[in-house]
Short mmCIF file of C-alpha atoms in Angstrom, two decimals:
data_model
loop_
_atom_site.label_atom_id
_atom_site.label_comp_id
_atom_site.label_asym_id
_atom_site.label_seq_id
_atom_site.Cartn_x
_atom_site.Cartn_y
_atom_site.Cartn_z
CA UNK O 1 -3.99 36.94 63.59
CA UNK O 2 -5.43 34.34 66.00
CA UNK O 3 -5.75 34.43 69.78
CA UNK O 4 -4.31 31.69 71.99
CA UNK O 5 -4.64 31.58 75.78
CA UNK O 6 -1.95 30.42 78.20
CA UNK O 7 -3.44 27.57 80.30
CA UNK O 8 -1.26 28.58 83.23
CA UNK O 9 -1.98 32.29 83.67
CA UNK O 10 -4.83 32.85 81.14
CA UNK O 11 -2.83 35.55 79.34
CA UNK O 12 -3.96 36.06 75.71
CA UNK O 13 -1.50 36.22 72.81
CA UNK O 14 -1.97 37.08 69.16
CA UNK O 15 -0.21 34.72 66.72
CA UNK O 16 0.07 34.48 62.94
CA UNK O 17 -0.73 30.89 61.93
CA UNK O 18 -0.42 31.47 58.18
CA UNK O 19 3.33 30.73 58.24
CA UNK O 20 2.99 27.40 60.10
CA UNK O 21 2.64 24.19 57.99
CA UNK O 22 -0.62 22.25 58.21
CA UNK O 23 -0.81 19.30 60.56
CA UNK O 24 1.87 20.64 62.90
CA UNK O 25 1.78 20.82 66.68
CA UNK O 26 3.95 23.65 67.93
CA UNK O 27 5.18 24.71 71.35
CA UNK O 28 4.27 28.24 72.44
CA UNK O 29 5.76 30.13 75.37
CA UNK O 30 3.77 32.67 77.37
CA UNK O 31 5.50 36.05 77.54
CA UNK O 32 3.85 36.79 80.90
CA UNK O 33 4.68 33.68 82.95
CA UNK O 34 7.14 31.81 80.71
CA UNK O 35 4.97 28.67 80.66
CA UNK O 36 5.38 26.49 77.52
CA UNK O 37 2.39 24.61 76.14
CA UNK O 38 1.53 22.66 72.94
CA UNK O 39 -0.76 24.25 70.31
CA UNK O 40 -2.43 22.32 67.47
CA UNK O 41 -2.32 24.61 64.43
CA UNK O 42 -5.20 22.87 62.59
CA UNK O 43 -7.56 23.54 65.52
CA UNK O 44 -6.51 27.19 65.53
CA UNK O 45 -7.29 27.46 61.82
CA UNK O 46 -10.71 25.88 62.35
CA UNK O 47 -11.47 28.35 65.15
CA UNK O 48 -10.31 31.24 62.97
CA UNK O 49 -12.65 30.17 60.16
CA UNK O 50 -15.71 29.85 62.41
CA UNK O 51 -14.97 32.89 64.60
CA UNK O 52 -17.48 35.73 64.31
CA UNK O 53 -20.15 33.90 62.22
CA UNK O 54 -23.72 34.66 63.23
CA UNK O 55 -26.99 32.95 62.22
CA UNK O 56 -28.88 34.78 59.50
CA UNK O 57 -32.51 35.45 60.56
CA UNK O 58 -35.04 33.69 58.38
CA UNK O 59 -37.75 35.94 56.87
CA UNK O 60 -40.62 34.04 55.24
CA UNK O 61 -41.29 34.93 51.62
CA UNK O 62 -44.55 36.88 51.38
CA UNK O 63 -47.34 35.17 49.47
CA UNK O 64 -48.50 37.04 46.37
CA UNK O 65 -52.09 36.38 45.42
CA UNK O 66 -52.82 36.10 41.70
CA UNK O 67 -56.28 36.94 40.36
CA UNK O 68 -58.13 33.84 39.21
CA UNK O 69 -58.83 35.22 35.71
CA UNK O 70 -55.17 35.90 34.99
CA UNK O 71 -53.15 32.83 34.38
CA UNK O 72 -49.46 33.36 34.68
CA UNK O 73 -47.49 32.29 31.63
CA UNK O 74 -44.86 29.77 32.42
CA UNK O 75 -42.07 29.89 29.91
CA UNK O 76 -40.22 26.72 29.19
CA UNK O 77 -36.62 26.89 30.16
CA UNK O 78 -34.21 26.88 27.28
CA UNK O 79 -32.33 23.67 26.83
CA UNK O 80 -28.69 24.42 27.29
CA UNK O 81 -26.14 22.03 25.99
CA UNK O 82 -23.43 21.48 28.52
CA UNK O 83 -20.19 23.12 27.54
CA UNK O 84 -17.49 20.55 27.23
CA UNK O 85 -14.06 21.82 28.09
CA UNK O 86 -10.89 19.85 27.86
CA UNK O 87 -9.18 19.53 31.21
CA UNK O 88 -5.90 21.36 31.40
CA UNK O 89 -3.07 18.98 32.03
CA UNK O 90 -0.47 20.47 34.30
CA UNK O 91 3.08 19.89 33.22
CA UNK O 92 5.04 17.69 35.61
CA UNK O 93 7.70 19.46 37.56
CA UNK O 94 11.32 18.61 36.77
CA UNK O 95 12.60 15.68 38.86
CA UNK O 96 15.07 17.88 40.72
CA UNK O 97 12.19 19.99 42.07
CA UNK O 98 10.04 17.03 43.10
CA UNK O 99 12.64 15.12 45.08
CA UNK O 100 13.45 16.09 48.64
CA UNK O 101 16.76 15.58 50.38
CA UNK O 102 17.19 12.99 53.08
CA UNK O 103 17.75 14.94 56.29
CA UNK O 104 20.12 13.18 58.70
CA UNK O 105 21.05 14.58 62.10
CA UNK O 106 24.41 13.44 63.54
CA UNK O 107 23.93 13.96 67.25
CA UNK O 108 24.70 12.94 70.81
CA UNK O 109 24.73 15.18 73.88
CA UNK O 110 28.15 13.78 74.88
CA UNK O 111 31.22 15.39 73.31
CA UNK O 112 34.29 13.60 71.97
CA UNK O 113 32.45 10.70 70.32
CA UNK O 114 33.32 11.53 66.71
CA UNK O 115 30.28 13.55 65.58
CA UNK O 116 32.23 15.98 63.39
CA UNK O 117 34.56 13.25 62.09
CA UNK O 118 31.54 11.16 61.14
CA UNK O 119 29.62 14.09 59.63
CA UNK O 120 32.57 15.17 57.46
CA UNK O 121 33.66 11.72 56.30
CA UNK O 122 30.15 10.40 55.72
CA UNK O 123 29.39 13.53 53.70
CA UNK O 124 32.65 13.21 51.75
CA UNK O 125 31.94 9.54 51.05
CA UNK O 126 28.44 10.27 49.78
CA UNK O 127 29.85 13.02 47.55
CA UNK O 128 32.46 10.63 46.14
CA UNK O 129 29.62 8.22 45.36
CA UNK O 130 27.97 10.91 43.22
CA UNK O 131 25.38 12.31 45.63
CA UNK O 132 24.95 16.05 46.18
CA UNK O 133 25.55 16.69 49.89
CA UNK O 134 25.09 19.70 52.18
CA UNK O 135 26.72 19.62 55.63
CA UNK O 136 25.17 22.02 58.15
CA UNK O 137 27.39 22.83 61.14
CA UNK O 138 25.33 23.94 64.16
CA UNK O 139 28.26 23.86 66.60
CA UNK O 140 29.67 27.13 67.96
CA UNK O 141 33.17 25.67 67.57
CA UNK O 142 32.73 25.50 63.77
CA UNK O 143 35.05 22.50 63.46
CA UNK O 144 33.58 21.13 60.23
CA UNK O 145 35.15 23.95 58.23
CA UNK O 146 38.51 23.36 59.93
CA UNK O 147 38.44 19.62 59.22
CA UNK O 148 37.63 20.30 55.56
CA UNK O 149 40.31 22.99 55.29
CA UNK O 150 37.73 25.67 54.50
CA UNK O 151 37.12 28.60 56.84
CA UNK O 152 33.85 29.95 55.47
CA UNK O 153 33.62 33.22 57.45
CA UNK O 154 29.85 33.26 57.01
CA UNK O 155 27.24 30.57 57.26
CA UNK O 156 24.31 29.47 59.41
CA UNK O 157 24.25 32.60 61.58
CA UNK O 158 23.82 34.92 58.59
CA UNK O 159 21.15 32.63 57.13
CA UNK O 160 19.08 32.53 60.33
CA UNK O 161 19.33 36.30 60.84
CA UNK O 162 18.36 36.98 57.22
CA UNK O 163 21.63 38.69 56.28
CA UNK O 164 22.27 36.14 53.51
CA UNK O 165 20.06 34.02 51.26
CA UNK O 166 20.46 30.22 51.41
CA UNK O 167 22.47 30.19 48.16
CA UNK O 168 24.76 32.94 49.47
CA UNK O 169 25.36 31.24 52.83
CA UNK O 170 26.59 27.86 51.55
CA UNK O 171 30.14 27.25 50.28
CA UNK O 172 31.30 24.43 48.01
CA UNK O 173 34.18 22.55 49.66
CA UNK O 174 34.56 19.54 47.33
CA UNK O 175 32.92 18.19 44.21
CA UNK O 176 29.25 17.46 45.08
CA UNK O 177 29.91 18.68 48.65
CA UNK O 178 28.77 22.00 50.21
CA UNK O 179 29.11 23.43 53.73
CA UNK O 180 26.88 25.75 55.75
CA UNK O 181 29.39 26.74 58.41
CA UNK O 182 28.92 27.24 62.15
CA UNK O 183 30.98 29.27 64.59
CA UNK O 184 30.97 31.39 67.74
CA UNK O 185 28.34 33.77 66.34
CA UNK O 186 25.74 30.99 66.70
CA UNK O 187 25.67 31.66 70.46
CA UNK O 188 23.78 34.91 69.79
CA UNK O 189 21.39 33.15 67.40
CA UNK O 190 20.55 30.59 70.08
CA UNK O 191 19.47 33.42 72.40
CA UNK O 192 17.33 34.97 69.65
CA UNK O 193 15.58 31.63 69.04
CA UNK O 194 15.07 31.07 72.77
CA UNK O 195 13.31 34.44 73.12
CA UNK O 196 10.71 33.58 70.48
CA UNK O 197 7.29 33.07 72.03
CA UNK O 198 5.75 31.17 69.12
CA UNK O 199 7.12 28.56 66.68
CA UNK O 200 10.74 28.85 67.84
CA UNK O 201 11.38 25.17 67.14
CA UNK O 202 10.70 25.65 63.39
CA UNK O 203 13.28 28.43 62.85
CA UNK O 204 15.90 26.16 61.26
CA UNK O 205 13.30 24.31 59.17
CA UNK O 206 12.07 27.53 57.59
CA UNK O 207 15.63 28.65 56.80
CA UNK O 208 16.72 25.36 55.18
CA UNK O 209 13.51 24.62 53.27
CA UNK O 210 14.64 26.37 50.02
CA UNK O 211 17.75 24.14 49.87
CA UNK O 212 16.05 20.75 50.13
CA UNK O 213 15.35 20.34 46.40
CA UNK O 214 19.00 21.00 45.51
CA UNK O 215 20.60 18.16 47.46
CA UNK O 216 20.31 14.40 47.90
CA UNK O 217 21.48 14.49 51.52
CA UNK O 218 21.49 17.22 54.16
CA UNK O 219 23.66 16.24 57.14
CA UNK O 220 23.45 18.29 60.34
CA UNK O 221 26.38 18.20 62.78
CA UNK O 222 25.17 19.19 66.26
CA UNK O 223 27.01 20.56 69.27
CA UNK O 224 27.48 18.68 72.57
CA UNK O 225 24.77 19.32 75.13
CA UNK O 226 21.11 20.13 74.64
CA UNK O 227 19.97 23.61 73.64
CA UNK O 228 17.32 25.37 71.53
CA UNK O 229 19.31 24.90 68.31
CA UNK O 230 19.57 21.15 68.93
CA UNK O 231 15.79 21.06 69.39
CA UNK O 232 15.47 22.91 66.06
CA UNK O 233 17.63 20.27 64.37
CA UNK O 234 15.43 17.46 65.70
CA UNK O 235 12.31 19.28 64.48
CA UNK O 236 13.92 19.46 61.02
CA UNK O 237 15.66 16.11 60.47
CA UNK O 238 13.80 12.87 59.83
CA UNK O 239 16.69 10.46 60.49
CA UNK O 240 19.11 10.39 63.41
CA UNK O 241 22.61 8.93 63.31
CA UNK O 242 24.31 8.60 66.69
CA UNK O 243 28.08 8.05 66.91
CA UNK O 244 28.90 6.28 70.17
CA UNK O 245 32.47 5.95 71.39
CA UNK O 246 32.91 2.47 72.83
CA UNK O 247 33.36 3.70 76.39
CA UNK O 248 31.12 3.75 79.46
CA UNK O 249 30.38 7.50 79.59
CA UNK O 250 29.18 7.85 75.97
CA UNK O 251 26.91 4.87 76.57
CA UNK O 252 25.32 6.79 79.44
CA UNK O 253 25.05 9.84 77.17
CA UNK O 254 23.18 7.72 74.62
CA UNK O 255 20.63 6.74 77.25
CA UNK O 256 20.06 10.39 78.22
CA UNK O 257 19.80 11.44 74.57
CA UNK O 258 17.12 8.81 73.88
CA UNK O 259 15.02 10.18 76.77
CA UNK O 260 15.20 13.67 75.25
CA UNK O 261 14.41 12.30 71.78
CA UNK O 262 11.25 10.61 73.05
CA UNK O 263 10.04 13.95 74.41
CA UNK O 264 10.56 15.50 70.94
CA UNK O 265 8.72 12.61 69.26
CA UNK O 266 5.56 13.49 71.21
CA UNK O 267 5.31 16.59 69.02
CA UNK O 268 7.05 15.33 65.87
CA UNK O 269 6.63 11.67 65.01
CA UNK O 270 8.53 11.93 61.70
CA UNK O 271 11.95 11.89 63.39
CA UNK O 272 13.41 8.52 64.39
CA UNK O 273 16.68 6.83 65.26
CA UNK O 274 18.07 5.09 62.16
CA UNK O 275 21.77 4.45 62.79
CA UNK O 276 23.96 3.78 65.82
CA UNK O 277 27.61 4.00 64.75
CA UNK O 278 30.21 2.68 67.25
CA UNK O 279 33.44 4.70 67.03
CA UNK O 280 37.01 4.34 68.34
CA UNK O 281 36.84 0.55 68.14
CA UNK O 282 40.18 -0.78 69.40
CA UNK O 283 40.39 -4.52 68.88
CA UNK O 284 43.47 -4.72 71.13
CA UNK O 285 41.35 -3.85 74.18
CA UNK O 286 38.63 -6.07 75.62
CA UNK O 287 36.24 -3.41 76.97
CA UNK O 288 35.20 -1.86 73.58
CA UNK O 289 34.09 -5.28 72.32
CA UNK O 290 31.95 -5.77 75.44
CA UNK O 291 30.25 -2.39 74.94
CA UNK O 292 29.78 -3.10 71.22
CA UNK O 293 28.05 -6.41 72.02
CA UNK O 294 25.79 -4.58 74.45
CA UNK O 295 24.87 -2.00 71.80
CA UNK O 296 23.99 -4.78 69.35
CA UNK O 297 21.51 -6.17 71.88
CA UNK O 298 19.99 -2.76 72.64
CA UNK O 299 19.75 -1.59 69.00
CA UNK O 300 19.76 -4.69 66.76
CA UNK O 301 18.23 -2.90 63.74
CA UNK O 302 20.07 0.42 64.05
CA UNK O 303 23.57 -0.83 64.87
CA UNK O 304 26.21 -0.31 62.16
CA UNK O 305 29.64 -1.82 61.72
CA UNK O 306 32.10 -0.05 64.06
CA UNK O 307 34.57 2.61 62.95
CA UNK O 308 37.95 1.25 64.01
CA UNK O 309 40.41 3.48 65.83
CA UNK O 310 43.03 4.87 63.47
CA UNK O 311 45.65 7.55 64.11
CA UNK O 312 44.96 9.04 60.66
CA UNK O 313 41.71 10.49 62.03
CA UNK O 314 43.80 12.76 64.28
CA UNK O 315 46.28 13.77 61.58
CA UNK O 316 43.97 14.38 58.59
CA UNK O 317 42.30 17.58 59.96
CA UNK O 318 45.72 19.24 60.34
CA UNK O 319 46.02 19.08 56.55
CA UNK O 320 42.36 20.00 55.91
CA UNK O 321 41.69 16.60 54.34
CA UNK O 322 39.06 13.91 54.70
CA UNK O 323 40.09 10.36 55.55
CA UNK O 324 39.55 9.39 51.89
CA UNK O 325 42.05 12.04 50.78
CA UNK O 326 44.62 11.62 53.56
CA UNK O 327 44.76 7.82 53.89
CA UNK O 328 42.33 6.17 51.44
CA UNK O 329 43.62 2.68 52.18
CA UNK O 330 43.51 2.79 55.98
CA UNK O 331 40.97 0.90 58.10
CA UNK O 332 39.11 4.13 58.92
CA UNK O 333 38.50 4.90 55.24
CA UNK O 334 37.33 1.32 54.70
CA UNK O 335 34.87 1.63 57.61
CA UNK O 336 33.38 4.93 56.41
CA UNK O 337 32.93 3.48 52.91
CA UNK O 338 30.94 0.72 54.58
CA UNK O 339 28.85 3.33 56.41
CA UNK O 340 28.11 5.05 53.07
CA UNK O 341 26.87 1.74 51.67
CA UNK O 342 24.70 1.20 54.75
CA UNK O 343 23.10 4.67 54.58
CA UNK O 344 22.46 4.48 50.82
CA UNK O 345 21.49 0.78 50.95
CA UNK O 346 23.76 0.25 47.94
CA UNK O 347 26.47 -2.38 48.43
CA UNK O 348 28.14 -1.61 45.10
CA UNK O 349 29.27 1.94 46.00
CA UNK O 350 32.93 2.89 46.59
CA UNK O 351 34.23 -0.64 46.11
#
């Protein structure tokens, strides 16, 4: 256990740094005053190693006088041939254990922009292309299971509370496609995470770590708003995909989200915005095209081709089907195939 001191009230806290990965900067919260402050784990480890060491007093070796008539015999040291040992070659790990999944967060603090629709159909498209995909639903509404026609009953809540192992918590919903369901019970988990005084932002990362070697993609569907679980998602994912409905209010929500993301990036530089996906593109109306052109200027590298408005997006969830199953030839299915090609950087997929 290592001591840290709150810079606000000078209260001391004991923390266990053995469970925190090297090179991480975490956010601790003082139990006395509630103040949150950053803590560099590597510095704590260095302090723990040097703590309590004392200089060893030097005692000079006493001189032993030898009578002049007695000459000490100096024996020649035996010549020892160095022992040559063959280095042990470690066997390479199987490829499936070496690779790590790409971790993509589908997020925006504004609701009604198509986060769940994008998460489900992007995941389904990747699965159809042959990739192994896990969709993690962190929304208390648990809509991902409804859209896929699979009410899981258990999921992320039971994983975070330790009631189920990672393999027990996930449910296969399609070929190559698994779901870690959300639901109302996540509200209680959010309160548990928020009460943690040390390393709360790494709770989700620790729970999902055992699953990373089993999938090619892990997609995380977040809830509207900004809470402790959303912070956990951003401390876990490395890529962010933002669906933006081509309306004025979602555009404002994007601006607010980017401010919050920059505050996270101060502590975790690995996470970055990769994709901006315009949704509900209606070519019959002038305003969406104006907003789309503005997005292209703001995010020239991240902007993706828009997902066109299609009534099949509203009807497919009622049948528990993805857009590829319900209306594979519609414009929406065409657009999500294009998004799959963009994310995988493979133009030959799903042609």
